[in-house]
């Protein structure tokens, strides 16, 4: 039995996991913590250091072995620790997992750039587009660091809580340097984590960013109780819109049907654990965005990314009715009800 049409015969010389002694994780939120713990479980003498901002959370992680703010009730492996001190977190690390929300990533990276050697690969798990520049993380990282830095983009259907529970998960590691993608594959691959590789960085990144916007739309439909037919039609249309934009950006069609595309779209649009979907559900039930954001301690990247998508649609001259309607609802230019009415009354089309 095999997962792929083709066998990957290329082997890495030596095991990256065996060679790794220390890995730093930027951002001790839910996903940084979960991925740090997934690595730590692989090798008990690997040092995994979470770089966090809050000294109280740092103390809890080190004394209680629990991330009491973002993953309450889950014990962390003893070889995971936290610090608020960037130079100490980074020194000697062979890899850096970047799990800081996209909109905070530029300032964060500028702040740590002098401590991070330019040879240390960044494994970026953040999904979204930067407001203002419109950049993807693969553009933002070199722009913020003002230099080239090896970077791999790890994406796919992977709720932090389920990774923390060590439940089966599949992700994809994207890097133009196929060897580095295979190195990251070997680092994270375990009996409970499958890691595919690809060189289609743009495809993986754009799918990861746009599925968050689509999940908000799916939540709106759910919150308005429009039914299963409406939800399925919306997600199918959203998939087409993501494909249209992804193709313009040069993404490969296979990425769209893979883990970072269809896989993550299904997870986030249907899965109860999605923060983006729950923002949409609350909007669909009539709550105001300000109140939703004020009552949530976790990031829903689709909220900021939605506005960027409007600019991309204009720039690449592609019509994205569902994805751009999300921005209109978030900006209070349309109510959820008006957005649905508008989309349902667009001209009937031939499928493309
Ligand atoms: N939670 C999940 O299931 C998954 C999340 N992701 C992505 O991972 C990224 C991080 O998400 P989560 O960990 O879930 O977010 P979170 O909301 O749980 O935590 C965010 C973390 O980033 C830190 N942070 C925020 N601004 C910062 C700054 N300026 N400097 C340093 N640290 C800062 C926060 O203190 C917090 O520790 C997002 O882009 C998200 O889309 C990807 C896959 C799954
Ligand atoms: O990206 C995710 C799972 O793959 C997490 O989605 P949310 O940010 O909507 O919770």
mmCIF file of C-alpha atoms and ligand atoms in Angstrom:
data_model
loop_
_atom_site.group_PDB
_atom_site.id
_atom_site.type_symbol
_atom_site.label_atom_id
_atom_site.label_comp_id
_atom_site.label_asym_id
_atom_site.label_seq_id
_atom_site.Cartn_x
_atom_site.Cartn_y
_atom_site.Cartn_z
ATOM 1 C CA UNK A 1 0.000 0.000 0.000
ATOM 2 C CA UNK A 2 1.242 3.515 -0.742
ATOM 3 C CA UNK A 3 -0.004 7.098 -0.415
ATOM 4 C CA UNK A 4 1.388 8.366 -3.682
ATOM 5 C CA UNK A 5 1.315 7.594 -7.404
ATOM 6 C CA UNK A 6 5.105 7.651 -7.339
ATOM 7 C CA UNK A 7 7.671 6.295 -4.936
ATOM 8 C CA UNK A 8 10.123 8.827 -3.542
ATOM 9 C CA UNK A 9 13.434 7.095 -3.920
ATOM 10 C CA UNK A 10 15.636 9.986 -2.854
ATOM 11 C CA UNK A 11 16.979 9.422 0.634
ATOM 12 C CA UNK A 12 18.642 11.935 2.914
ATOM 13 C CA UNK A 13 22.135 11.206 4.072
ATOM 14 C CA UNK A 14 21.863 10.898 7.872
ATOM 15 C CA UNK A 15 18.822 11.551 10.033
ATOM 16 C CA UNK A 16 18.007 15.255 10.612
ATOM 17 C CA UNK A 17 16.252 14.311 13.843
ATOM 18 C CA UNK A 18 19.271 12.410 15.151
ATOM 19 C CA UNK A 19 21.513 15.361 14.300
ATOM 20 C CA UNK A 20 19.217 17.963 15.901
ATOM 21 C CA UNK A 21 20.051 19.015 19.450
ATOM 22 C CA UNK A 22 17.944 22.145 19.905
ATOM 23 C CA UNK A 23 14.918 23.662 18.150
ATOM 24 C CA UNK A 24 13.480 27.083 18.954
ATOM 25 C CA UNK A 25 9.769 27.844 18.491
ATOM 26 C CA UNK A 26 8.772 31.461 17.889
ATOM 27 C CA UNK A 27 5.401 32.034 19.534
ATOM 28 C CA UNK A 28 4.047 29.953 22.403
ATOM 29 C CA UNK A 29 0.403 30.048 21.272
ATOM 30 C CA UNK A 30 -1.608 26.947 20.526
ATOM 31 C CA UNK A 31 0.101 25.830 17.326
ATOM 32 C CA UNK A 32 3.662 26.712 18.309
ATOM 33 C CA UNK A 33 3.172 24.726 21.496
ATOM 34 C CA UNK A 34 1.577 21.756 19.727
ATOM 35 C CA UNK A 35 4.280 21.528 17.042
ATOM 36 C CA UNK A 36 7.034 22.009 19.625
ATOM 37 C CA UNK A 37 5.577 19.146 21.660
ATOM 38 C CA UNK A 38 5.250 16.967 18.540
ATOM 39 C CA UNK A 39 8.988 17.418 17.926
ATOM 40 C CA UNK A 40 9.889 16.879 21.574
ATOM 41 C CA UNK A 41 7.942 13.594 21.690
ATOM 42 C CA UNK A 42 10.080 12.338 18.808
ATOM 43 C CA UNK A 43 13.328 12.527 20.725
ATOM 44 C CA UNK A 44 13.518 12.836 24.532
ATOM 45 C CA UNK A 45 16.958 14.484 24.517
ATOM 46 C CA UNK A 46 16.001 17.139 21.948
ATOM 47 C CA UNK A 47 15.826 20.559 23.578
ATOM 48 C CA UNK A 48 12.688 22.427 22.429
ATOM 49 C CA UNK A 49 12.512 26.056 23.551
ATOM 50 C CA UNK A 50 9.371 28.167 23.175
ATOM 51 C CA UNK A 51 10.105 31.878 22.875
ATOM 52 C CA UNK A 52 7.149 33.593 24.560
ATOM 53 C CA UNK A 53 6.362 37.182 25.551
ATOM 54 C CA UNK A 54 4.420 36.716 28.763
ATOM 55 C CA UNK A 55 6.581 35.948 31.839
ATOM 56 C CA UNK A 56 3.601 34.405 33.669
ATOM 57 C CA UNK A 57 2.918 31.975 30.847
ATOM 58 C CA UNK A 58 6.656 31.261 30.695
ATOM 59 C CA UNK A 59 6.657 30.368 34.401
ATOM 60 C CA UNK A 60 3.616 28.080 34.013
ATOM 61 C CA UNK A 61 5.204 26.225 31.098
ATOM 62 C CA UNK A 62 8.434 25.691 33.040
ATOM 63 C CA UNK A 63 6.900 24.844 36.416
ATOM 64 C CA UNK A 64 3.636 23.082 35.526
ATOM 65 C CA UNK A 65 4.678 21.732 32.082
ATOM 66 C CA UNK A 66 1.420 23.091 30.738
ATOM 67 C CA UNK A 67 0.518 25.981 28.439
ATOM 68 C CA UNK A 68 -2.186 27.268 30.762
ATOM 69 C CA UNK A 69 -3.376 29.957 28.365
ATOM 70 C CA UNK A 70 -3.527 28.268 24.983
ATOM 71 C CA UNK A 71 -3.663 24.510 25.626
ATOM 72 C CA UNK A 72 -5.005 24.115 29.133
ATOM 73 C CA UNK A 73 -5.119 20.612 30.522
ATOM 74 C CA UNK A 74 -2.414 19.137 28.252
ATOM 75 C CA UNK A 75 0.870 18.049 29.807
ATOM 76 C CA UNK A 76 3.928 18.994 27.803
ATOM 77 C CA UNK A 77 6.963 16.681 27.420
ATOM 78 C CA UNK A 78 9.746 17.467 29.944
ATOM 79 C CA UNK A 79 12.177 18.437 27.163
ATOM 80 C CA UNK A 80 10.042 21.471 26.227
ATOM 81 C CA UNK A 81 10.760 24.682 28.096
ATOM 82 C CA UNK A 82 9.987 28.359 27.630
ATOM 83 C CA UNK A 83 11.903 31.602 27.859
ATOM 84 C CA UNK A 84 11.165 35.271 27.204
ATOM 85 C CA UNK A 85 14.821 35.919 26.321
ATOM 86 C CA UNK A 86 15.338 35.773 22.527
ATOM 87 C CA UNK A 87 19.156 35.397 22.414
ATOM 88 C CA UNK A 88 19.051 32.526 24.923
ATOM 89 C CA UNK A 89 16.162 30.838 23.066
ATOM 90 C CA UNK A 90 17.922 31.017 19.714
ATOM 91 C CA UNK A 91 21.568 30.313 20.525
ATOM 92 C CA UNK A 92 22.612 26.858 19.320
ATOM 93 C CA UNK A 93 19.240 26.054 17.691
ATOM 94 C CA UNK A 94 19.472 24.177 14.376
ATOM 95 C CA UNK A 95 15.904 25.046 13.300
ATOM 96 C CA UNK A 96 13.360 27.752 14.146
ATOM 97 C CA UNK A 97 9.630 26.994 13.990
ATOM 98 C CA UNK A 98 7.809 30.266 13.297
ATOM 99 C CA UNK A 99 4.286 30.317 14.828
ATOM 100 C CA UNK A 100 3.759 34.043 15.368
ATOM 101 C CA UNK A 101 0.551 35.413 13.761
ATOM 102 C CA UNK A 102 1.199 36.890 10.325
ATOM 103 C CA UNK A 103 0.323 40.494 11.212
ATOM 104 C CA UNK A 104 2.880 40.464 14.068
ATOM 105 C CA UNK A 105 5.554 38.539 12.158
ATOM 106 C CA UNK A 106 7.398 41.484 10.585
ATOM 107 C CA UNK A 107 7.962 43.307 13.882
ATOM 108 C CA UNK A 108 8.827 40.041 15.602
ATOM 109 C CA UNK A 109 11.408 39.014 12.990
ATOM 110 C CA UNK A 110 12.971 42.479 12.934
ATOM 111 C CA UNK A 111 13.349 42.175 16.709
ATOM 112 C CA UNK A 112 15.185 38.823 16.651
ATOM 113 C CA UNK A 113 17.114 39.205 13.397
ATOM 114 C CA UNK A 114 20.461 39.985 15.014
ATOM 115 C CA UNK A 115 20.337 36.781 17.110
ATOM 116 C CA UNK A 116 19.238 34.407 14.339
ATOM 117 C CA UNK A 117 22.127 33.113 12.180
ATOM 118 C CA UNK A 118 21.300 33.396 8.468
ATOM 119 C CA UNK A 119 21.931 29.656 8.046
ATOM 120 C CA UNK A 120 19.191 28.511 10.455
ATOM 121 C CA UNK A 121 16.143 27.278 8.493
ATOM 122 C CA UNK A 122 12.801 28.788 9.491
ATOM 123 C CA UNK A 123 9.913 26.313 9.446
ATOM 124 C CA UNK A 124 6.940 28.623 9.054
ATOM 125 C CA UNK A 125 3.506 27.391 10.157
ATOM 126 C CA UNK A 126 1.742 30.771 10.078
ATOM 127 C CA UNK A 127 -1.004 31.086 7.456
ATOM 128 C CA UNK A 128 -2.072 34.425 6.055
ATOM 129 C CA UNK A 129 -1.220 37.519 4.021
ATOM 130 C CA UNK A 130 0.228 40.696 5.499
ATOM 131 C CA UNK A 131 -2.044 43.744 5.497
ATOM 132 C CA UNK A 132 -0.394 46.663 3.679
ATOM 133 C CA UNK A 133 2.263 44.775 1.732
ATOM 134 C CA UNK A 134 -0.055 41.925 0.652
ATOM 135 C CA UNK A 135 2.945 39.636 1.122
ATOM 136 C CA UNK A 136 2.945 35.921 1.828
ATOM 137 C CA UNK A 137 5.199 34.655 4.607
ATOM 138 C CA UNK A 138 7.721 33.479 1.977
ATOM 139 C CA UNK A 139 8.086 37.134 0.927
ATOM 140 C CA UNK A 140 7.670 38.673 4.368
ATOM 141 C CA UNK A 141 10.458 36.636 6.007
ATOM 142 C CA UNK A 142 13.326 37.833 3.740
ATOM 143 C CA UNK A 143 11.822 41.322 3.651
ATOM 144 C CA UNK A 144 11.718 41.587 7.478
ATOM 145 C CA UNK A 145 15.153 39.998 7.954
ATOM 146 C CA UNK A 146 16.609 42.006 5.032
ATOM 147 C CA UNK A 147 18.482 38.914 3.842
ATOM 148 C CA UNK A 148 17.955 35.454 2.416
ATOM 149 C CA UNK A 149 17.095 32.834 5.026
ATOM 150 C CA UNK A 150 16.329 29.168 4.293
ATOM 151 C CA UNK A 151 12.607 28.670 4.911
ATOM 152 C CA UNK A 152 10.080 25.852 4.640
ATOM 153 C CA UNK A 153 6.306 26.370 4.751
ATOM 154 C CA UNK A 154 4.466 23.702 6.680
ATOM 155 C CA UNK A 155 0.727 23.682 6.135
ATOM 156 C CA UNK A 156 -2.286 21.398 5.959
ATOM 157 C CA UNK A 157 -5.232 20.250 8.074
ATOM 158 C CA UNK A 158 -3.794 20.334 11.574
ATOM 159 C CA UNK A 159 -5.773 21.651 14.527
ATOM 160 C CA UNK A 160 -3.362 22.374 17.385
ATOM 161 C CA UNK A 161 -5.455 20.483 19.923
ATOM 162 C CA UNK A 162 -5.426 17.276 17.877
ATOM 163 C CA UNK A 163 -1.666 17.520 17.243
ATOM 164 C CA UNK A 164 -1.270 17.938 21.008
ATOM 165 C CA UNK A 165 -3.416 14.833 21.541
ATOM 166 C CA UNK A 166 -1.064 12.966 19.183
ATOM 167 C CA UNK A 167 -3.929 12.111 16.826
ATOM 168 C CA UNK A 168 -3.132 11.205 13.194
ATOM 169 C CA UNK A 169 -2.372 14.312 11.129
ATOM 170 C CA UNK A 170 -1.086 15.011 7.611
ATOM 171 C CA UNK A 171 0.742 18.161 6.535
ATOM 172 C CA UNK A 172 2.881 19.287 3.602
ATOM 173 C CA UNK A 173 6.342 20.866 3.739
ATOM 174 C CA UNK A 174 6.871 23.332 0.883
ATOM 175 C CA UNK A 175 10.264 24.637 -0.144
ATOM 176 C CA UNK A 176 11.925 25.560 -3.442
ATOM 177 C CA UNK A 177 14.890 23.560 -2.137
ATOM 178 C CA UNK A 178 13.487 20.012 -2.310
ATOM 179 C CA UNK A 179 16.263 18.689 -0.062
ATOM 180 C CA UNK A 180 15.369 21.099 2.725
ATOM 181 C CA UNK A 181 11.690 20.125 2.365
ATOM 182 C CA UNK A 182 12.736 16.471 2.823
ATOM 183 C CA UNK A 183 14.792 17.423 5.874
ATOM 184 C CA UNK A 184 11.714 19.001 7.487
ATOM 185 C CA UNK A 185 9.672 15.975 6.440
ATOM 186 C CA UNK A 186 12.133 13.738 8.271
ATOM 187 C CA UNK A 187 12.098 15.990 11.362
ATOM 188 C CA UNK A 188 8.326 15.946 11.853
ATOM 189 C CA UNK A 189 7.355 12.575 10.353
ATOM 190 C CA UNK A 190 6.202 10.136 13.028
ATOM 191 C CA UNK A 191 3.684 7.301 13.415
ATOM 192 C CA UNK A 192 1.052 10.008 14.009
ATOM 193 C CA UNK A 193 2.281 12.660 11.583
ATOM 194 C CA UNK A 194 2.596 12.258 7.830
ATOM 195 C CA UNK A 195 4.520 14.964 6.015
ATOM 196 C CA UNK A 196 4.362 15.293 2.222
ATOM 197 C CA UNK A 197 6.829 17.520 0.395
ATOM 198 C CA UNK A 198 6.422 19.912 -2.515
ATOM 199 C CA UNK A 199 8.334 22.720 -4.177
ATOM 200 C CA UNK A 200 5.083 24.670 -4.755
ATOM 201 C CA UNK A 201 5.554 27.283 -2.040
ATOM 202 C CA UNK A 202 3.124 29.787 -3.599
ATOM 203 C CA UNK A 203 0.383 27.181 -3.912
ATOM 204 C CA UNK A 204 0.738 25.957 -0.341
ATOM 205 C CA UNK A 205 0.864 29.472 1.057
ATOM 206 C CA UNK A 206 -2.048 30.901 -0.910
ATOM 207 C CA UNK A 207 -4.254 27.894 -0.084
ATOM 208 C CA UNK A 208 -3.362 28.179 3.612
ATOM 209 C CA UNK A 209 -4.154 31.889 3.672
ATOM 210 C CA UNK A 210 -7.383 31.815 1.650
ATOM 211 C CA UNK A 211 -8.938 28.800 3.352
ATOM 212 C CA UNK A 212 -9.156 30.928 6.504
ATOM 213 C CA UNK A 213 -11.262 33.500 4.626
ATOM 214 C CA UNK A 214 -13.444 30.747 3.187
ATOM 215 C CA UNK A 215 -13.876 29.269 6.685
ATOM 216 C CA UNK A 216 -15.296 32.605 7.861
ATOM 217 C CA UNK A 217 -17.816 32.438 4.986
ATOM 218 C CA UNK A 218 -18.671 28.835 5.914
ATOM 219 C CA UNK A 219 -19.196 29.924 9.522
ATOM 220 C CA UNK A 220 -21.514 32.720 8.397
ATOM 221 C CA UNK A 221 -23.655 30.240 6.429
ATOM 222 C CA UNK A 222 -23.724 27.920 9.452
ATOM 223 C CA UNK A 223 -24.521 30.787 11.849
ATOM 224 C CA UNK A 224 -27.413 31.890 9.637
ATOM 225 C CA UNK A 225 -28.682 28.294 9.553
ATOM 226 C CA UNK A 226 -28.883 28.258 5.760
ATOM 227 C CA UNK A 227 -28.570 24.480 5.539
ATOM 228 C CA UNK A 228 -26.268 21.792 4.165
ATOM 229 C CA UNK A 229 -26.998 22.601 0.498
ATOM 230 C CA UNK A 230 -25.942 26.214 0.954
ATOM 231 C CA UNK A 231 -22.793 25.248 2.841
ATOM 232 C CA UNK A 232 -21.681 22.724 0.215
ATOM 233 C CA UNK A 233 -22.372 25.163 -2.643
ATOM 234 C CA UNK A 234 -20.455 27.909 -0.851
ATOM 235 C CA UNK A 235 -17.422 25.704 -0.194
ATOM 236 C CA UNK A 236 -17.376 24.439 -3.799
ATOM 237 C CA UNK A 237 -17.537 28.029 -5.087
ATOM 238 C CA UNK A 238 -14.822 29.051 -2.591
ATOM 239 C CA UNK A 239 -12.584 26.220 -3.843
ATOM 240 C CA UNK A 240 -13.003 27.517 -7.405
ATOM 241 C CA UNK A 241 -12.149 31.060 -6.314
ATOM 242 C CA UNK A 242 -9.021 29.880 -4.483
ATOM 243 C CA UNK A 243 -8.034 27.915 -7.604
ATOM 244 C CA UNK A 244 -8.580 30.910 -9.911
ATOM 245 C CA UNK A 245 -6.352 33.156 -7.815
ATOM 246 C CA UNK A 246 -3.789 30.439 -7.087
ATOM 247 C CA UNK A 247 -3.432 29.713 -10.830
ATOM 248 C CA UNK A 248 -2.801 33.411 -11.528
ATOM 249 C CA UNK A 249 -0.043 33.341 -8.925
ATOM 250 C CA UNK A 250 1.554 30.299 -10.563
ATOM 251 C CA UNK A 251 0.440 27.574 -8.132
ATOM 252 C CA UNK A 252 0.309 23.944 -9.267
ATOM 253 C CA UNK A 253 -3.192 22.423 -9.680
ATOM 254 C CA UNK A 254 -2.148 19.374 -7.620
ATOM 255 C CA UNK A 255 -1.533 21.595 -4.583
ATOM 256 C CA UNK A 256 -5.178 22.654 -4.650
ATOM 257 C CA UNK A 257 -6.383 19.061 -4.268
ATOM 258 C CA UNK A 258 -3.738 18.214 -1.686
ATOM 259 C CA UNK A 259 -3.417 18.597 2.071
ATOM 260 C CA UNK A 260 -2.843 22.360 2.134
ATOM 261 C CA UNK A 261 -5.722 22.938 -0.312
ATOM 262 C CA UNK A 262 -8.749 20.695 -0.126
ATOM 263 C CA UNK A 263 -7.521 19.050 3.088
ATOM 264 C CA UNK A 264 -7.315 22.266 5.071
ATOM 265 C CA UNK A 265 -10.433 23.752 3.420
ATOM 266 C CA UNK A 266 -12.490 20.762 4.568
ATOM 267 C CA UNK A 267 -11.032 20.834 8.071
ATOM 268 C CA UNK A 268 -11.516 24.534 8.632
ATOM 269 C CA UNK A 269 -14.902 24.904 6.923
ATOM 270 C CA UNK A 270 -16.469 21.908 8.699
ATOM 271 C CA UNK A 271 -14.391 21.500 11.877
ATOM 272 C CA UNK A 272 -15.742 22.877 15.151
ATOM 273 C CA UNK A 273 -12.238 23.693 16.384
ATOM 274 C CA UNK A 274 -11.639 26.362 13.725
ATOM 275 C CA UNK A 275 -11.335 29.884 15.092
ATOM 276 C CA UNK A 276 -12.042 31.383 11.652
ATOM 277 C CA UNK A 277 -15.205 29.332 11.292
ATOM 278 C CA UNK A 278 -16.371 30.380 14.754
ATOM 279 C CA UNK A 279 -15.795 34.069 13.934
ATOM 280 C CA UNK A 280 -18.043 33.502 10.891
ATOM 281 C CA UNK A 281 -20.678 31.659 12.928
ATOM 282 C CA UNK A 282 -20.919 34.513 15.402
ATOM 283 C CA UNK A 283 -21.139 37.064 12.566
ATOM 284 C CA UNK A 284 -23.888 34.967 10.965
ATOM 285 C CA UNK A 285 -25.800 35.008 14.248
ATOM 286 C CA UNK A 286 -25.649 38.800 14.261
ATOM 287 C CA UNK A 287 -22.752 39.589 16.627
ATOM 288 C CA UNK A 288 -20.505 42.560 15.887
ATOM 289 C CA UNK A 289 -16.908 41.880 14.765
ATOM 290 C CA UNK A 290 -15.487 44.169 17.498
ATOM 291 C CA UNK A 291 -17.283 42.137 20.187
ATOM 292 C CA UNK A 292 -16.167 38.828 18.683
ATOM 293 C CA UNK A 293 -12.512 39.926 18.563
ATOM 294 C CA UNK A 294 -12.663 41.446 22.047
ATOM 295 C CA UNK A 295 -13.951 38.165 23.504
ATOM 296 C CA UNK A 296 -11.354 35.952 21.799
ATOM 297 C CA UNK A 297 -7.792 35.401 23.000
ATOM 298 C CA UNK A 298 -6.676 33.603 19.833
ATOM 299 C CA UNK A 299 -5.879 34.748 16.340
ATOM 300 C CA UNK A 300 -8.314 34.222 13.411
ATOM 301 C CA UNK A 301 -5.979 35.034 10.521
ATOM 302 C CA UNK A 302 -8.793 35.170 7.945
ATOM 303 C CA UNK A 303 -10.091 38.456 9.381
ATOM 304 C CA UNK A 304 -7.000 40.409 8.293
ATOM 305 C CA UNK A 305 -6.346 38.303 5.186
ATOM 306 C CA UNK A 306 -9.858 38.970 3.794
ATOM 307 C CA UNK A 307 -9.022 42.625 3.107
ATOM 308 C CA UNK A 308 -5.797 41.671 1.323
ATOM 309 C CA UNK A 309 -7.728 39.285 -0.941
ATOM 310 C CA UNK A 310 -9.833 42.195 -2.250
ATOM 311 C CA UNK A 311 -6.608 43.893 -3.423
ATOM 312 C CA UNK A 312 -5.320 40.665 -5.003
ATOM 313 C CA UNK A 313 -8.611 40.124 -6.855
ATOM 314 C CA UNK A 314 -8.284 43.629 -8.288
ATOM 315 C CA UNK A 315 -4.583 43.256 -9.102
ATOM 316 C CA UNK A 316 -4.992 39.919 -10.915
ATOM 317 C CA UNK A 317 -8.368 40.860 -12.453
ATOM 318 C CA UNK A 318 -10.149 37.805 -11.113
ATOM 319 C CA UNK A 319 -13.683 37.800 -9.761
ATOM 320 C CA UNK A 320 -13.915 36.275 -6.260
ATOM 321 C CA UNK A 321 -17.510 36.883 -5.118
ATOM 322 C CA UNK A 322 -17.474 34.717 -1.984
ATOM 323 C CA UNK A 323 -14.010 35.644 -0.720
ATOM 324 C CA UNK A 324 -14.480 39.377 -1.315
ATOM 325 C CA UNK A 325 -17.960 39.322 0.274
ATOM 326 C CA UNK A 326 -16.291 38.181 3.502
ATOM 327 C CA UNK A 327 -14.243 41.397 3.551
ATOM 328 C CA UNK A 328 -17.401 43.432 2.906
ATOM 329 C CA UNK A 329 -19.173 41.799 5.854
ATOM 330 C CA UNK A 330 -16.128 42.228 8.122
ATOM 331 C CA UNK A 331 -15.877 45.892 7.119
ATOM 332 C CA UNK A 332 -19.581 46.406 7.813
ATOM 333 C CA UNK A 333 -20.261 47.358 4.191
ATOM 334 C CA UNK A 334 -22.734 44.484 3.859
ATOM 335 C CA UNK A 335 -24.738 42.509 6.384
ATOM 336 C CA UNK A 336 -24.363 38.735 6.207
ATOM 337 C CA UNK A 337 -27.939 38.546 4.873
ATOM 338 C CA UNK A 338 -27.204 41.108 2.130
ATOM 339 C CA UNK A 339 -24.021 39.236 1.168
ATOM 340 C CA UNK A 340 -25.942 35.981 0.725
ATOM 341 C CA UNK A 341 -28.655 37.760 -1.290
ATOM 342 C CA UNK A 342 -25.984 39.406 -3.467
ATOM 343 C CA UNK A 343 -24.140 36.132 -4.162
ATOM 344 C CA UNK A 344 -27.329 34.181 -4.898
ATOM 345 C CA UNK A 345 -28.449 36.850 -7.387
ATOM 346 C CA UNK A 346 -25.246 37.063 -9.410
ATOM 347 C CA UNK A 347 -25.733 36.053 -13.078
ATOM 348 C CA UNK A 348 -26.075 32.292 -13.664
ATOM 349 C CA UNK A 349 -22.820 30.914 -15.129
ATOM 350 C CA UNK A 350 -21.213 28.076 -16.999
ATOM 351 C CA UNK A 351 -18.942 26.124 -14.672
ATOM 352 C CA UNK A 352 -15.213 26.963 -14.969
HETATM 353 N N1 LIG B 1 -4.044 26.787 16.089
HETATM 354 C C1 LIG B 1 -4.059 25.981 15.045
HETATM 355 O O1 LIG B 1 -4.755 24.957 15.053
HETATM 356 C C2 LIG B 1 -3.216 26.291 13.851
HETATM 357 C C3 LIG B 1 -2.651 27.537 13.662
HETATM 358 N N2 LIG B 1 -1.899 27.784 12.546
HETATM 359 C C4 LIG B 1 -1.317 29.093 12.311
HETATM 360 O O2 LIG B 1 -0.289 29.317 13.251
HETATM 361 C C5 LIG B 1 -0.154 30.721 13.517
HETATM 362 C C6 LIG B 1 -0.197 30.922 15.022
HETATM 363 O O3 LIG B 1 -1.467 30.494 15.441
HETATM 364 P P1 LIG B 1 -1.817 30.017 16.914
HETATM 365 O O4 LIG B 1 -0.649 29.470 17.617
HETATM 366 O O5 LIG B 1 -3.006 29.175 16.801
HETATM 367 O O6 LIG B 1 -2.221 31.424 17.544
HETATM 368 P P2 LIG B 1 -2.558 31.773 19.042
HETATM 369 O O7 LIG B 1 -3.515 32.896 18.995
HETATM 370 O O8 LIG B 1 -2.941 30.546 19.778
HETATM 371 O O9 LIG B 1 -1.167 32.257 19.616
HETATM 372 C C7 LIG B 1 -0.415 33.259 18.990
HETATM 373 C C8 LIG B 1 0.900 33.382 19.702
HETATM 374 O O10 LIG B 1 1.687 34.370 19.077
HETATM 375 C C9 LIG B 1 2.149 35.282 20.055
HETATM 376 N N3 LIG B 1 2.329 36.603 19.487
HETATM 377 C C10 LIG B 1 1.388 37.428 18.996
HETATM 378 N N4 LIG B 1 1.962 38.568 18.600
HETATM 379 C C11 LIG B 1 3.286 38.438 18.851
HETATM 380 C C12 LIG B 1 4.403 39.284 18.685
HETATM 381 N N5 LIG B 1 4.279 40.495 18.183
HETATM 382 N N6 LIG B 1 5.600 38.827 19.071
HETATM 383 C C13 LIG B 1 5.737 37.614 19.590
HETATM 384 N N7 LIG B 1 4.715 36.761 19.773
HETATM 385 C C14 LIG B 1 3.512 37.189 19.409
HETATM 386 C C15 LIG B 1 1.063 35.272 21.122
HETATM 387 O O11 LIG B 1 1.557 35.737 22.348
HETATM 388 C C16 LIG B 1 0.753 33.793 21.149
HETATM 389 O O12 LIG B 1 1.684 33.114 21.933
HETATM 390 C C17 LIG B 1 -1.328 31.394 12.772
HETATM 391 O O13 LIG B 1 -0.859 31.948 11.585
HETATM 392 C C18 LIG B 1 -2.293 30.254 12.484
HETATM 393 O O14 LIG B 1 -3.048 30.473 11.311
HETATM 394 C C19 LIG B 1 -1.648 26.820 11.625
HETATM 395 C C20 LIG B 1 -2.182 25.569 11.780
HETATM 396 C C21 LIG B 1 -3.024 25.218 12.889
HETATM 397 O O1 LIG B 2 -5.223 26.262 10.133
HETATM 398 C C1 LIG B 2 -5.819 25.604 10.954
HETATM 399 C C2 LIG B 2 -5.924 24.149 10.872
HETATM 400 O O2 LIG B 2 -5.203 23.620 9.811
HETATM 401 C C3 LIG B 2 -6.480 26.265 12.096
HETATM 402 O O3 LIG B 2 -7.573 26.981 11.656
HETATM 403 P P1 LIG B 2 -8.163 28.148 12.555
HETATM 404 O O4 LIG B 2 -7.097 29.201 12.658
HETATM 405 O O5 LIG B 2 -9.395 28.606 11.856
HETATM 406 O O6 LIG B 2 -8.474 27.546 13.906
#
